[in-house]
PDB file of C-alpha atoms in Angstrom:
ATOM      1  CA  MET D   1       7.840  22.821  10.364  1.00 53.00           C
ATOM      2  CA  ASN D   2       8.490  25.375   7.614  1.00 53.00           C
ATOM      3  CA  ASN D   3      12.213  24.557   7.722  1.00 56.00           C
ATOM      4  CA  LEU D   4      11.454  20.834   7.458  1.00 59.00           C
ATOM      5  CA  LEU D   5       9.117  21.251   4.489  1.00 67.00           C
ATOM      6  CA  GLY D   6      11.450  23.751   2.874  1.00 68.00           C
ATOM      7  CA  ASN D   7      14.267  21.201   2.852  1.00 84.00           C
ATOM      8  CA  LEU D   8      12.171  18.554   1.141  1.00 94.00           C
ATOM      9  CA  PRO D   9      12.136  18.167  -2.657  1.00 96.00           C
ATOM     10  CA  PRO D  10       8.816  19.144  -4.280  1.00 96.00           C
ATOM     11  CA  VAL D  11       7.191  15.752  -4.841  1.00 97.00           C
ATOM     12  CA  VAL D  12       7.987  14.383  -1.385  1.00 97.00           C
ATOM     13  CA  LYS D  13       6.795  17.650   0.191  1.00 96.00           C
ATOM     14  CA  ASN D  14       3.504  17.633  -1.705  1.00 97.00           C
ATOM     15  CA  LEU D  15       2.876  13.933  -1.062  1.00 97.00           C
ATOM     16  CA  LEU D  16       3.438  14.551   2.634  1.00 97.00           C
ATOM     17  CA  ILE D  17       1.015  17.491   2.658  1.00 96.00           C
ATOM     18  CA  ILE D  18      -1.674  15.644   0.668  1.00 97.00           C
ATOM     19  CA  ASN D  19      -1.511  12.592   2.935  1.00 97.00           C
ATOM     20  CA  ALA D  20      -1.689  14.772   6.046  1.00 96.00           C
ATOM     21  CA  VAL D  21      -4.670  16.736   4.724  1.00 97.00           C
ATOM     22  CA  CYS D  22      -6.487  13.531   3.723  1.00 96.00           C
ATOM     23  CA  PHE D  23      -5.842  11.999   7.133  1.00 96.00           C
ATOM     24  CA  ILE D  24      -7.180  15.034   8.963  1.00 96.00           C
ATOM     25  CA  GLY D  25     -10.170  15.018   6.642  1.00 95.00           C
ATOM     26  CA  SER D  26     -10.840  11.355   7.446  1.00 95.00           C
ATOM     27  CA  LEU D  27     -10.870  12.204  11.164  1.00 94.00           C
ATOM     28  CA  ILE D  28     -13.564  14.789  10.489  1.00 94.00           C
ATOM     29  CA  PHE D  29     -15.510  12.830   7.865  1.00 93.00           C
ATOM     30  CA  THR D  30     -15.230   9.319   9.248  1.00 89.00           C
ATOM     31  CA  GLN D  31     -16.759   7.676   6.150  1.00 89.00           C
ATOM     32  CA  ALA D  32     -14.022   9.068   3.889  1.00 93.00           C
ATOM     33  CA  PRO D  33     -11.989   5.809   3.902  1.00 90.00           C
ATOM     34  CA  ARG D  34     -15.033   3.944   2.558  1.00 90.00           C
ATOM     35  CA  LEU D  35     -15.483   6.473  -0.228  1.00 94.00           C
ATOM     36  CA  PHE D  36     -11.833   6.997  -1.155  1.00 96.00           C
ATOM     37  CA  GLY D  37     -10.293   3.706  -0.073  1.00 96.00           C
ATOM     38  CA  VAL D  38     -10.352   1.035  -2.777  1.00 96.00           C
ATOM     39  CA  PHE D  39     -12.690  -1.970  -2.918  1.00 95.00           C
ATOM     40  CA  TYR D  40     -12.608  -5.152  -4.950  1.00 93.00           C
ATOM     41  CA  PRO D  41     -13.825  -4.246  -8.487  1.00 93.00           C
ATOM     42  CA  ASP D  42     -16.913  -6.473  -8.200  1.00 87.00           C
ATOM     43  CA  SER D  43     -17.994  -4.760  -4.973  1.00 89.00           C
ATOM     44  CA  PRO D  44     -20.906  -2.285  -5.138  1.00 86.00           C
ATOM     45  CA  PHE D  45     -18.738   0.051  -3.059  1.00 89.00           C
ATOM     46  CA  PHE D  46     -16.087   0.300  -5.787  1.00 93.00           C
ATOM     47  CA  HIS D  47     -15.685   3.621  -7.622  1.00 95.00           C
ATOM     48  CA  ILE D  48     -13.428   4.430 -10.550  1.00 97.00           C
ATOM     49  CA  TRP D  49     -11.343   7.003  -8.656  1.00 97.00           C
ATOM     50  CA  GLN D  50     -10.438   4.667  -5.802  1.00 98.00           C
ATOM     51  CA  PRO D  51      -7.297   3.040  -7.317  1.00 97.00           C
ATOM     52  CA  ILE D  52      -5.646   6.471  -7.069  1.00 97.00           C
ATOM     53  CA  THR D  53      -7.249   7.972  -3.983  1.00 97.00           C
ATOM     54  CA  TYR D  54      -6.655   4.908  -1.790  1.00 97.00           C
ATOM     55  CA  MET D  55      -2.931   5.750  -1.729  1.00 96.00           C
ATOM     56  CA  PHE D  56      -3.669   8.957   0.163  1.00 97.00           C
ATOM     57  CA  MET D  57      -6.057   7.523   2.740  1.00 96.00           C
ATOM     58  CA  HIS D  58      -4.982   5.854   5.986  1.00 94.00           C
ATOM     59  CA  ASP D  59      -6.561   4.060   8.898  1.00 90.00           C
ATOM     60  CA  ASN D  60      -8.314   6.786  10.872  1.00 88.00           C
ATOM     61  CA  GLN D  61      -8.571   4.665  14.018  1.00 85.00           C
ATOM     62  CA  GLY D  62      -4.980   5.422  15.006  1.00 84.00           C
ATOM     63  CA  PHE D  63      -1.764   7.151  13.982  1.00 90.00           C
ATOM     64  CA  ALA D  64       0.637   4.208  13.554  1.00 90.00           C
ATOM     65  CA  HIS D  65      -0.294   3.517   9.914  1.00 90.00           C
ATOM     66  CA  ILE D  66       0.219   7.034   8.590  1.00 94.00           C
ATOM     67  CA  PHE D  67       3.189   7.672  10.878  1.00 94.00           C
ATOM     68  CA  PHE D  68       5.192   4.731   9.531  1.00 92.00           C
ATOM     69  CA  ASN D  69       4.399   5.584   5.920  1.00 95.00           C
ATOM     70  CA  MET D  70       5.122   9.299   6.183  1.00 96.00           C
ATOM     71  CA  PHE D  71       8.230   8.739   8.286  1.00 93.00           C
ATOM     72  CA  SER D  72       9.540   6.396   5.566  1.00 93.00           C
ATOM     73  CA  LEU D  73       8.585   8.902   2.868  1.00 96.00           C
ATOM     74  CA  VAL D  74      10.524  11.701   4.597  1.00 95.00           C
ATOM     75  CA  MET D  75      13.521   9.496   5.437  1.00 93.00           C
ATOM     76  CA  PHE D  76      14.014   7.777   2.074  1.00 94.00           C
ATOM     77  CA  GLY D  77      12.007   9.825  -0.417  1.00 96.00           C
ATOM     78  CA  PRO D  78      14.183  12.953  -0.764  1.00 96.00           C
ATOM     79  CA  ILE D  79      17.364  11.116  -1.701  1.00 95.00           C
ATOM     80  CA  VAL D  80      15.556   8.872  -4.192  1.00 96.00           C
ATOM     81  CA  GLU D  81      13.715  11.846  -5.730  1.00 97.00           C
ATOM     82  CA  ARG D  82      16.995  13.700  -6.229  1.00 94.00           C
ATOM     83  CA  VAL D  83      18.469  10.696  -8.052  1.00 95.00           C
ATOM     84  CA  LEU D  84      15.447   9.931 -10.240  1.00 95.00           C
ATOM     85  CA  GLY D  85      14.274  13.505 -10.748  1.00 95.00           C
ATOM     86  CA  SER D  86      10.901  14.791  -9.585  1.00 96.00           C
ATOM     87  CA  LYS D  87       8.811  13.731 -12.587  1.00 96.00           C
ATOM     88  CA  LYS D  88      10.180  10.184 -12.715  1.00 97.00           C
ATOM     89  CA  PHE D  89       9.947   9.890  -8.945  1.00 98.00           C
ATOM     90  CA  LEU D  90       6.253  10.817  -8.964  1.00 97.00           C
ATOM     91  CA  ASN D  91       5.570   8.312 -11.746  1.00 97.00           C
ATOM     92  CA  TYR D  92       7.507   5.673  -9.822  1.00 98.00           C
ATOM     93  CA  TYR D  93       5.581   6.334  -6.601  1.00 98.00           C
ATOM     94  CA  LEU D  94       2.155   6.183  -8.253  1.00 97.00           C
ATOM     95  CA  ILE D  95       2.945   3.111 -10.367  1.00 97.00           C
ATOM     96  CA  CYS D  96       4.218   1.269  -7.283  1.00 97.00           C
ATOM     97  CA  GLY D  97       0.942   2.133  -5.551  1.00 97.00           C
ATOM     98  CA  LEU D  98      -1.021   0.776  -8.511  1.00 97.00           C
ATOM     99  CA  GLY D  99       1.230  -2.295  -8.666  1.00 96.00           C
ATOM    100  CA  ALA D 100       0.443  -3.005  -5.028  1.00 95.00           C
ATOM    101  CA  LEU D 101      -3.241  -2.960  -5.912  1.00 95.00           C
ATOM    102  CA  VAL D 102      -2.736  -5.278  -8.902  1.00 95.00           C
ATOM    103  CA  LEU D 103      -1.176  -7.966  -6.712  1.00 94.00           C
ATOM    104  CA  GLN D 104      -3.786  -7.459  -3.998  1.00 93.00           C
ATOM    105  CA  TYR D 105      -6.594  -7.846  -6.548  1.00 94.00           C
ATOM    106  CA  GLY D 106      -4.935 -10.983  -7.899  1.00 93.00           C
ATOM    107  CA  VAL D 107      -4.799 -12.562  -4.447  1.00 91.00           C
ATOM    108  CA  GLN D 108      -8.411 -11.587  -3.720  1.00 91.00           C
ATOM    109  CA  ALA D 109      -9.584 -12.962  -7.088  1.00 92.00           C
ATOM    110  CA  ILE D 110      -7.950 -16.304  -6.272  1.00 92.00           C
ATOM    111  CA  GLU D 111      -9.653 -16.384  -2.869  1.00 89.00           C
ATOM    112  CA  VAL D 112     -13.047 -15.576  -4.409  1.00 89.00           C
ATOM    113  CA  TYR D 113     -12.537 -18.214  -7.125  1.00 90.00           C
ATOM    114  CA  GLN D 114     -11.606 -20.892  -4.578  1.00 90.00           C
ATOM    115  CA  ILE D 115     -14.874 -20.245  -2.730  1.00 86.00           C
ATOM    116  CA  THR D 116     -17.305 -19.675  -5.590  1.00 85.00           C
ATOM    117  CA  GLY D 117     -15.665 -21.020  -8.759  1.00 85.00           C
ATOM    118  CA  THR D 118     -15.714 -17.522 -10.260  1.00 85.00           C
ATOM    119  CA  VAL D 119     -13.964 -14.221  -9.562  1.00 87.00           C
ATOM    120  CA  GLN D 120     -17.350 -12.532  -9.222  1.00 82.00           C
ATOM    121  CA  ALA D 121     -19.276 -13.569  -6.134  1.00 78.00           C
ATOM    122  CA  SER D 122     -22.463 -11.572  -6.680  1.00 71.00           C
ATOM    123  CA  ASP D 123     -24.495 -14.811  -6.560  1.00 71.00           C
ATOM    124  CA  TYR D 124     -23.100 -15.621  -3.110  1.00 74.00           C
ATOM    125  CA  VAL D 125     -23.244 -12.326  -1.246  1.00 73.00           C
ATOM    126  CA  ASN D 126     -25.658  -9.434  -1.250  1.00 74.00           C
ATOM    127  CA  PHE D 127     -25.560  -6.004   0.284  1.00 70.00           C
ATOM    128  CA  ASP D 128     -28.030  -4.158   2.449  1.00 64.00           C
ATOM    129  CA  MET D 129     -26.796  -0.698   1.455  1.00 54.00           C
ATOM    130  CA  LEU D 130     -29.159   1.070   3.836  1.00 50.00           C
ATOM    131  CA  ASN D 131     -27.867  -0.745   6.901  1.00 55.00           C
ATOM    132  CA  ASP D 132     -24.351  -1.326   5.526  1.00 59.00           C
ATOM    133  CA  ARG D 133     -24.728  -5.093   5.975  1.00 65.00           C
ATOM    134  CA  ILE D 134     -23.502  -8.007   3.910  1.00 70.00           C
ATOM    135  CA  TYR D 135     -25.405 -11.292   3.895  1.00 67.00           C
ATOM    136  CA  SER D 136     -25.120 -14.626   2.132  1.00 70.00           C
ATOM    137  CA  THR D 137     -27.558 -15.662  -0.620  1.00 68.00           C
ATOM    138  CA  LYS D 138     -26.236 -19.228  -0.885  1.00 74.00           C
ATOM    139  CA  GLN D 139     -25.268 -21.853   1.654  1.00 76.00           C
ATOM    140  CA  ILE D 140     -21.545 -21.475   2.370  1.00 78.00           C
ATOM    141  CA  SER D 141     -19.451 -21.967   5.474  1.00 82.00           C
ATOM    142  CA  GLN D 142     -19.099 -19.163   7.972  1.00 82.00           C
ATOM    143  CA  GLU D 143     -15.371 -18.986   7.283  1.00 84.00           C
ATOM    144  CA  ASN D 144     -15.926 -18.583   3.543  1.00 82.00           C
ATOM    145  CA  PHE D 145     -18.640 -16.004   4.115  1.00 81.00           C
ATOM    146  CA  ASN D 146     -16.311 -14.023   6.391  1.00 83.00           C
ATOM    147  CA  THR D 147     -13.649 -14.090   3.661  1.00 85.00           C
ATOM    148  CA  LEU D 148     -16.083 -12.827   1.019  1.00 85.00           C
ATOM    149  CA  ALA D 149     -17.485 -10.201   3.375  1.00 84.00           C
ATOM    150  CA  SER D 150     -13.974  -8.933   4.060  1.00 86.00           C
ATOM    151  CA  ILE D 151     -13.038  -8.786   0.373  1.00 89.00           C
ATOM    152  CA  TYR D 152     -16.265  -7.113  -0.713  1.00 87.00           C
ATOM    153  CA  GLY D 153     -16.931  -4.892   2.262  1.00 86.00           C
ATOM    154  CA  THR D 154     -13.512  -3.746   3.532  1.00 89.00           C
ATOM    155  CA  PRO D 155     -11.604  -0.983   1.738  1.00 92.00           C
ATOM    156  CA  LEU D 156      -7.860  -1.056   1.191  1.00 94.00           C
ATOM    157  CA  VAL D 157      -6.232   2.191   2.296  1.00 95.00           C
ATOM    158  CA  GLY D 158      -2.724   3.498   2.651  1.00 93.00           C
ATOM    159  CA  ALA D 159       0.460   4.474   0.871  1.00 94.00           C
ATOM    160  CA  SER D 160       2.277   1.335   2.021  1.00 94.00           C
ATOM    161  CA  GLY D 161       2.534  -0.214  -1.446  1.00 95.00           C
ATOM    162  CA  ALA D 162       4.133   2.938  -2.848  1.00 97.00           C
ATOM    163  CA  ILE D 163       6.346   3.204   0.237  1.00 96.00           C
ATOM    164  CA  TYR D 164       7.641  -0.358  -0.189  1.00 96.00           C
ATOM    165  CA  GLY D 165       8.475   0.530  -3.785  1.00 96.00           C
ATOM    166  CA  LEU D 166      10.384   3.511  -2.418  1.00 97.00           C
ATOM    167  CA  LEU D 167      12.258   1.313   0.062  1.00 96.00           C
ATOM    168  CA  LEU D 168      13.163  -1.061  -2.767  1.00 96.00           C
ATOM    169  CA  ALA D 169      14.517   1.840  -4.844  1.00 96.00           C
ATOM    170  CA  PHE D 170      16.624   3.000  -1.909  1.00 96.00           C
ATOM    171  CA  ALA D 171      18.109  -0.484  -1.477  1.00 94.00           C
ATOM    172  CA  VAL D 172      18.942  -0.670  -5.200  1.00 94.00           C
ATOM    173  CA  LEU D 173      20.466   2.815  -5.373  1.00 94.00           C
ATOM    174  CA  PHE D 174      22.211   2.821  -1.999  1.00 94.00           C
ATOM    175  CA  PRO D 175      22.828  -0.833  -1.097  1.00 93.00           C
ATOM    176  CA  ASN D 176      25.717  -0.153   1.275  1.00 92.00           C
ATOM    177  CA  MET D 177      24.079   2.727   3.119  1.00 90.00           C
ATOM    178  CA  GLU D 178      24.012   1.776   6.798  1.00 88.00           C
ATOM    179  CA  LEU D 179      20.718   2.258   8.599  1.00 84.00           C
ATOM    180  CA  MET D 180      20.415   2.837  12.331  1.00 78.00           C
ATOM    181  CA  LEU D 181      17.095   1.447  13.545  1.00 72.00           C
ATOM    182  CA  ILE D 182      15.565   1.731  16.993  1.00 66.00           C
ATOM    183  CA  PHE D 183      14.823  -1.991  17.273  1.00 64.00           C
ATOM    184  CA  ILE D 184      18.235  -3.139  15.936  1.00 68.00           C
ATOM    185  CA  PRO D 185      21.222  -2.165  18.126  1.00 74.00           C
ATOM    186  CA  VAL D 186      23.810  -2.243  15.300  1.00 81.00           C
ATOM    187  CA  PRO D 187      23.917  -0.580  11.851  1.00 85.00           C
ATOM    188  CA  ILE D 188      22.543  -2.710   9.013  1.00 87.00           C
ATOM    189  CA  LYS D 189      23.100  -2.105   5.314  1.00 91.00           C
ATOM    190  CA  ALA D 190      20.082  -1.304   3.147  1.00 91.00           C
ATOM    191  CA  LYS D 191      20.821  -4.259   0.836  1.00 91.00           C
ATOM    192  CA  TYR D 192      20.230  -6.606   3.772  1.00 91.00           C
ATOM    193  CA  PHE D 193      17.503  -4.886   5.775  1.00 89.00           C
ATOM    194  CA  ILE D 194      15.014  -4.040   3.021  1.00 91.00           C
ATOM    195  CA  PRO D 195      15.045  -7.484   1.314  1.00 91.00           C
ATOM    196  CA  ILE D 196      14.529  -9.053   4.753  1.00 91.00           C
ATOM    197  CA  LEU D 197      11.594  -6.703   5.306  1.00 89.00           C
ATOM    198  CA  ILE D 198      10.050  -7.769   1.980  1.00 90.00           C
ATOM    199  CA  VAL D 199      10.561 -11.478   2.714  1.00 90.00           C
ATOM    200  CA  ILE D 200       8.788 -10.992   6.050  1.00 89.00           C
ATOM    201  CA  GLU D 201       5.871  -9.376   4.205  1.00 88.00           C
ATOM    202  CA  VAL D 202       5.685 -12.383   1.845  1.00 87.00           C
ATOM    203  CA  TYR D 203       5.605 -14.743   4.828  1.00 86.00           C
ATOM    204  CA  LEU D 204       2.949 -12.706   6.641  1.00 84.00           C
ATOM    205  CA  GLY D 205       0.917 -12.438   3.432  1.00 80.00           C
ATOM    206  CA  PHE D 206       0.547 -16.214   3.219  1.00 77.00           C
ATOM    207  CA  SER D 207       0.077 -16.813   6.949  1.00 73.00           C
ATOM    208  CA  ARG D 208      -1.778 -13.700   8.061  1.00 58.00           C
ATOM    209  CA  GLY D 209      -4.664 -15.602   9.678  1.00 51.00           C
ATOM    210  CA  GLY D 210      -7.247 -12.838   9.490  1.00 45.00           C
ATOM    211  CA  SER D 211      -4.892  -9.892   9.656  1.00 49.00           C
ATOM    212  CA  SER D 212      -6.356  -6.621   8.396  1.00 52.00           C
ATOM    213  CA  ILE D 213      -2.989  -5.664   6.884  1.00 66.00           C
ATOM    214  CA  ALA D 214      -2.610  -6.280   3.136  1.00 79.00           C
ATOM    215  CA  HIS D 215       0.948  -7.651   3.323  1.00 82.00           C
ATOM    216  CA  LEU D 216       1.006  -8.852  -0.275  1.00 86.00           C
ATOM    217  CA  ALA D 217       0.045  -5.377  -1.469  1.00 90.00           C
ATOM    218  CA  HIS D 218       3.311  -4.221   0.128  1.00 91.00           C
ATOM    219  CA  VAL D 219       5.128  -6.925  -1.829  1.00 92.00           C
ATOM    220  CA  GLY D 220       3.354  -5.804  -5.007  1.00 93.00           C
ATOM    221  CA  GLY D 221       4.654  -2.260  -4.556  1.00 95.00           C
ATOM    222  CA  ALA D 222       8.224  -3.512  -4.165  1.00 95.00           C
ATOM    223  CA  LEU D 223       7.858  -5.918  -7.105  1.00 95.00           C
ATOM    224  CA  PHE D 224       6.584  -3.254  -9.485  1.00 96.00           C
ATOM    225  CA  GLY D 225       9.285  -0.897  -8.232  1.00 96.00           C
ATOM    226  CA  PHE D 226      11.962  -3.438  -9.111  1.00 95.00           C
ATOM    227  CA  ILE D 227      10.458  -3.980 -12.576  1.00 95.00           C
ATOM    228  CA  LEU D 228      10.300  -0.218 -13.184  1.00 96.00           C
ATOM    229  CA  LEU D 229      13.922   0.339 -12.206  1.00 95.00           C
ATOM    230  CA  LYS D 230      14.961  -2.458 -14.578  1.00 94.00           C
ATOM    231  CA  MET D 231      12.821  -1.066 -17.411  1.00 94.00           C
ATOM    232  CA  TRP D 232      14.204   2.432 -16.909  1.00 93.00           C
ATOM    233  CA  GLY D 233      17.773   1.155 -16.684  1.00 90.00           C
ATOM    234  CA  VAL D 234      18.306   2.785 -13.297  1.00 85.00           C
ATOM    235  CA  ARG D 235      21.504   1.475 -11.736  1.00 75.00           C
ATOM    236  CA  ARG D 236      23.428   2.038  -8.567  1.00 68.00           C
ATOM    237  CA  GLY D 237      26.158   4.161 -10.156  1.00 58.00           C
ATOM    238  CA  ASN D 238      28.202   6.114  -7.625  1.00 56.00           C
ATOM    239  CA  TYR D 239      25.290   7.022  -5.383  1.00 52.00           C
ATOM    240  CA  TYR D 240      26.541   5.156  -2.329  1.00 50.00           C
TER     241      TYR D 240
END
């Protein structure tokens, strides 16, 4: 373990440690995702620190969520950090995480508006804070109530938005790098695999049918990553 961490550049190493510590903490304090995950801004559960802390929280009901994100961070993060430099890499990672949240909030605001005619649904739902229960104050369909209850009462957690920004940066910097993946029997270049992955997320985001995964937040991370690389003038160069 010491050898593994010692070979990682500083930002990737510290991000890995922080995420691991936060995950262990959420296993001990099971309400941590509700306090440090991020809620819709109009929700009574929203706190000002959540847009940052949500990136370091993960689903504490299993290991798949954090495993995928941290595996991707360790696989792709070091090479991108060495190209961008540690300071720019950290800024890139955090801004991609915030960009993921911006797109997620935009999608949620549209959903709330379609149901209520406003992006604030406080006249339609109310919260029994003592019993952690959400109930309707106006007559709406069960489907619409379930949508509002999910938006207002379910926190977004995870580094996935930042990780998708990282994947996008890898594809831009190393487009011809061949990736060997367990579920694909032949090598596939980054410039093909990662765009396909993002397109799949777009499709799932618009056809998720009740999925608890914020697919469009992943797309937001990649989108903001692309914009950042363009703004910073980061190009492929001779990195591949």
